[in-house]
Structure formats: C-alpha cells, structure tokens
Amino acid sequence: MDGMSGPHVIRGSVLLPEAELMWRFSRSSGPGGQHVNTSDSKVELSFDLAGTEALPPVWKQRALERLAGRLVDGVVTVRASEHRSQWRNREAAAVRLAALLAEATAPPPKPRRPTRIPRGINERRLREKKQRSETKRGRSPQNWS
C-alpha cells in the first residue's frame, strides 16, 4: 500500500502486518453522488487472528478468547462505509481493526483489593439513615389528631 498513512500500531512495537491483511471492496449503501453506482467505496478488512505470527503468543491467546464471538474460522473482519471515498474507508477500517486488537490483547485489569469502610463513614451513614427515617415517620397520618 503506497501512501497509506503509516503502519497501524496495535500496542508498543507490535504493528498490524500489511501482508496479512485481506481487503474486500464493494458498493456502499447510503447517499452518494455522480459515481454512486460505479465506485466500490465500502471496505471489508479481514485479519487471520488464528494464523498470524505477528502477535506474541500470549496476546494472540487473549485476543482469540475475547473476540471468540466475532471470529469466523479464526478470522476477524471489520467494515467501514461511512466515507464516500474508498481511501478514507480503508483508513477507518485499519484504525478500527488496530483499536479492536489493542483492546482484545490488553492485559486483564489488576484484581481489586477489598478495603474496609472506615468506621466514621459507616456511623455517619447510619445516623443520616435514622434521621431520614424519622422525617418520613413524621409524615405518617397516625399522629394527627
């Protein structure tokens, strides 16, 4: 791809391998102009996640697990048709795929360490709760005479 705006970084020094990207073009639905019936501006970008060697094994495993619902035979596909220009749709699809892979390969969040609620805060909560209860009890018609 000559002139494409640089290699798309997944994370760190890992890039989307241009050789492993499979592009498909078709006519886009929606509004168009003079060339609406002749230009193939819709872009489908496929990436063989199961067969790639570009990702570290740990990342690959993580991505395969997280994207299991989106994969068809180990291949993830991204579509872009929001622009009227095929070029801009290609850019959008590549950026979208890189973002999807970055999110899918991200390390799991650190487990939350449970912390105790400070006694003062708990006491204040109970005090306010009791006060609210008194306010509501004062509204009941039983002590109207």
mmCIF file of C-alpha atoms in Angstrom:
data_model
loop_
_atom_site.group_PDB
_atom_site.id
_atom_site.type_symbol
_atom_site.label_atom_id
_atom_site.label_comp_id
_atom_site.label_asym_id
_atom_site.label_seq_id
_atom_site.Cartn_x
_atom_site.Cartn_y
_atom_site.Cartn_z
ATOM 1 C CA MET A 1 0.000 0.000 0.000
ATOM 2 C CA ASP A 2 1.833 3.079 -1.136
ATOM 3 C CA GLY A 3 0.900 6.311 0.569
ATOM 4 C CA MET A 4 -1.200 4.698 3.287
ATOM 5 C CA SER A 5 -0.741 6.707 6.451
ATOM 6 C CA GLY A 6 1.913 4.590 8.091
ATOM 7 C CA PRO A 7 1.753 1.204 9.749
ATOM 8 C CA HIS A 8 -1.027 0.900 12.296
ATOM 9 C CA VAL A 9 0.306 0.226 15.787
ATOM 10 C CA ILE A 10 -1.602 -2.219 17.937
ATOM 11 C CA ARG A 11 0.379 -1.527 21.108
ATOM 12 C CA GLY A 12 4.024 -0.888 21.874
ATOM 13 C CA SER A 13 6.159 -2.041 18.962
ATOM 14 C CA VAL A 14 3.590 -4.510 17.594
ATOM 15 C CA LEU A 15 2.181 -3.439 14.224
ATOM 16 C CA LEU A 16 -0.643 -4.669 12.005
ATOM 17 C CA PRO A 17 1.217 -6.748 9.385
ATOM 18 C CA GLU A 18 0.202 -5.328 5.996
ATOM 19 C CA ALA A 19 0.922 -8.678 4.285
ATOM 20 C CA GLU A 20 -1.662 -10.475 6.461
ATOM 21 C CA LEU A 21 -4.500 -8.016 5.831
ATOM 22 C CA MET A 22 -7.159 -9.098 3.347
ATOM 23 C CA TRP A 23 -9.138 -6.280 1.736
ATOM 24 C CA ARG A 24 -12.531 -6.539 0.004
ATOM 25 C CA PHE A 25 -14.335 -3.686 -1.678
ATOM 26 C CA SER A 26 -17.995 -3.392 -2.574
ATOM 27 C CA ARG A 27 -20.600 -0.772 -3.295
ATOM 28 C CA SER A 28 -21.606 1.158 -0.263
ATOM 29 C CA SER A 29 -25.229 1.785 0.653
ATOM 30 C CA GLY A 30 -26.421 5.252 1.557
ATOM 31 C CA PRO A 31 -26.087 8.601 -0.140
ATOM 32 C CA GLY A 32 -23.718 9.196 -2.991
ATOM 33 C CA GLY A 33 -23.069 11.450 -5.909
ATOM 34 C CA GLN A 34 -22.385 11.046 -9.573
ATOM 35 C CA HIS A 35 -20.394 7.831 -9.169
ATOM 36 C CA VAL A 36 -22.706 6.211 -6.659
ATOM 37 C CA ASN A 37 -23.360 3.106 -8.771
ATOM 38 C CA THR A 38 -19.831 2.627 -10.011
ATOM 39 C CA SER A 39 -17.455 3.175 -7.096
ATOM 40 C CA ASP A 40 -16.665 0.405 -4.631
ATOM 41 C CA SER A 41 -16.236 2.541 -1.539
ATOM 42 C CA LYS A 42 -17.315 0.056 1.160
ATOM 43 C CA VAL A 43 -14.296 -1.669 2.694
ATOM 44 C CA GLU A 44 -14.093 -5.012 4.488
ATOM 45 C CA LEU A 45 -10.798 -5.698 6.187
ATOM 46 C CA SER A 46 -10.087 -9.247 7.380
ATOM 47 C CA PHE A 47 -7.250 -10.442 9.569
ATOM 48 C CA ASP A 48 -6.459 -14.095 10.265
ATOM 49 C CA LEU A 49 -6.073 -13.928 14.023
ATOM 50 C CA ALA A 50 -5.701 -17.686 14.471
ATOM 51 C CA GLY A 51 -2.938 -18.000 11.863
ATOM 52 C CA THR A 52 -0.919 -14.829 12.490
ATOM 53 C CA GLU A 53 2.647 -14.835 13.745
ATOM 54 C CA ALA A 54 2.723 -11.058 14.213
ATOM 55 C CA LEU A 55 1.274 -11.147 17.729
ATOM 56 C CA PRO A 56 3.070 -12.529 20.782
ATOM 57 C CA PRO A 57 1.517 -15.915 21.739
ATOM 58 C CA VAL A 58 0.047 -14.572 24.995
ATOM 59 C CA TRP A 59 -1.658 -11.686 23.173
ATOM 60 C CA LYS A 60 -2.917 -13.994 20.458
ATOM 61 C CA GLN A 61 -4.472 -16.351 23.010
ATOM 62 C CA ARG A 62 -6.083 -13.437 24.854
ATOM 63 C CA ALA A 63 -7.489 -11.977 21.616
ATOM 64 C CA LEU A 64 -8.845 -15.349 20.472
ATOM 65 C CA GLU A 65 -10.688 -15.749 23.780
ATOM 66 C CA ARG A 66 -12.060 -12.199 23.908
ATOM 67 C CA LEU A 67 -13.088 -11.986 20.251
ATOM 68 C CA ALA A 68 -14.495 -15.535 20.067
ATOM 69 C CA GLY A 69 -17.971 -14.202 19.240
ATOM 70 C CA ARG A 70 -16.690 -12.123 16.321
ATOM 71 C CA LEU A 71 -14.407 -14.699 14.730
ATOM 72 C CA VAL A 72 -15.336 -16.777 11.694
ATOM 73 C CA ASP A 73 -12.816 -19.627 11.318
ATOM 74 C CA GLY A 74 -10.259 -17.606 13.295
ATOM 75 C CA VAL A 75 -10.645 -14.523 11.074
ATOM 76 C CA VAL A 76 -11.822 -11.162 12.406
ATOM 77 C CA THR A 77 -13.499 -8.779 9.926
ATOM 78 C CA VAL A 78 -14.053 -5.035 10.203
ATOM 79 C CA ARG A 79 -16.252 -2.995 7.855
ATOM 80 C CA ALA A 80 -16.153 0.699 7.025
ATOM 81 C CA SER A 81 -18.528 2.551 4.735
ATOM 82 C CA GLU A 82 -19.090 5.888 6.442
ATOM 83 C CA HIS A 83 -16.971 7.890 3.998
ATOM 84 C CA ARG A 84 -17.682 8.344 0.306
ATOM 85 C CA SER A 85 -14.037 7.804 -0.526
ATOM 86 C CA GLN A 86 -12.668 4.262 -0.572
ATOM 87 C CA TRP A 87 -9.347 5.619 0.628
ATOM 88 C CA ARG A 88 -10.820 7.128 3.791
ATOM 89 C CA ASN A 89 -12.826 3.964 4.430
ATOM 90 C CA ARG A 90 -9.608 1.938 4.179
ATOM 91 C CA GLU A 91 -8.026 4.202 6.778
ATOM 92 C CA ALA A 92 -11.090 3.920 9.030
ATOM 93 C CA ALA A 93 -11.133 0.112 8.749
ATOM 94 C CA ALA A 94 -7.398 -0.203 9.520
ATOM 95 C CA VAL A 95 -7.682 2.106 12.535
ATOM 96 C CA ARG A 96 -10.758 0.229 13.756
ATOM 97 C CA LEU A 97 -9.021 -3.146 13.438
ATOM 98 C CA ALA A 98 -5.919 -1.877 15.258
ATOM 99 C CA ALA A 99 -8.104 -0.482 18.070
ATOM 100 C CA LEU A 100 -10.069 -3.731 18.300
ATOM 101 C CA LEU A 101 -6.889 -5.800 18.551
ATOM 102 C CA ALA A 102 -5.354 -3.380 21.066
ATOM 103 C CA GLU A 103 -8.411 -3.728 23.296
ATOM 104 C CA ALA A 104 -8.573 -7.516 22.880
ATOM 105 C CA THR A 105 -4.885 -8.033 23.678
ATOM 106 C CA ALA A 106 -4.777 -5.678 26.667
ATOM 107 C CA PRO A 107 -3.713 -7.351 29.908
ATOM 108 C CA PRO A 108 -6.541 -8.115 32.320
ATOM 109 C CA PRO A 109 -7.085 -5.457 34.986
ATOM 110 C CA LYS A 110 -5.433 -5.981 38.358
ATOM 111 C CA PRO A 111 -7.767 -7.670 40.826
ATOM 112 C CA ARG A 112 -9.437 -5.240 43.221
ATOM 113 C CA ARG A 113 -8.115 -5.370 46.756
ATOM 114 C CA PRO A 114 -11.085 -5.224 49.109
ATOM 115 C CA THR A 115 -10.814 -2.361 51.571
ATOM 116 C CA ARG A 116 -12.736 -1.774 54.775
ATOM 117 C CA ILE A 117 -15.157 1.099 55.082
ATOM 118 C CA PRO A 118 -13.874 3.494 57.767
ATOM 119 C CA ARG A 119 -15.970 3.376 60.937
ATOM 120 C CA GLY A 120 -16.673 7.121 60.858
ATOM 121 C CA ILE A 121 -18.200 6.945 57.404
ATOM 122 C CA ASN A 122 -20.355 3.968 58.351
ATOM 123 C CA GLU A 123 -21.584 5.691 61.517
ATOM 124 C CA ARG A 124 -22.434 8.856 59.564
ATOM 125 C CA ARG A 125 -24.388 6.794 57.027
ATOM 126 C CA LEU A 126 -26.396 5.104 59.784
ATOM 127 C CA ARG A 127 -27.024 8.468 61.506
ATOM 128 C CA GLU A 128 -28.324 10.006 58.267
ATOM 129 C CA LYS A 129 -30.444 6.925 57.615
ATOM 130 C CA LYS A 130 -32.037 7.188 61.062
ATOM 131 C CA GLN A 131 -32.689 10.914 60.551
ATOM 132 C CA ARG A 132 -34.355 10.239 57.193
ATOM 133 C CA SER A 133 -36.470 7.522 58.811
ATOM 134 C CA GLU A 134 -37.631 9.986 61.498
ATOM 135 C CA THR A 135 -38.513 12.570 58.835
ATOM 136 C CA LYS A 136 -40.632 10.028 56.970
ATOM 137 C CA ARG A 137 -42.270 8.718 60.129
ATOM 138 C CA GLY A 138 -43.277 12.307 60.950
ATOM 139 C CA ARG A 139 -45.237 12.423 57.700
ATOM 140 C CA SER A 140 -47.482 9.457 58.532
ATOM 141 C CA PRO A 141 -51.105 10.349 59.410
ATOM 142 C CA GLN A 142 -51.218 8.184 62.564
ATOM 143 C CA ASN A 143 -50.126 11.002 64.908
ATOM 144 C CA TRP A 144 -52.517 13.620 63.500
ATOM 145 C CA SER A 145 -55.301 14.404 65.936
#
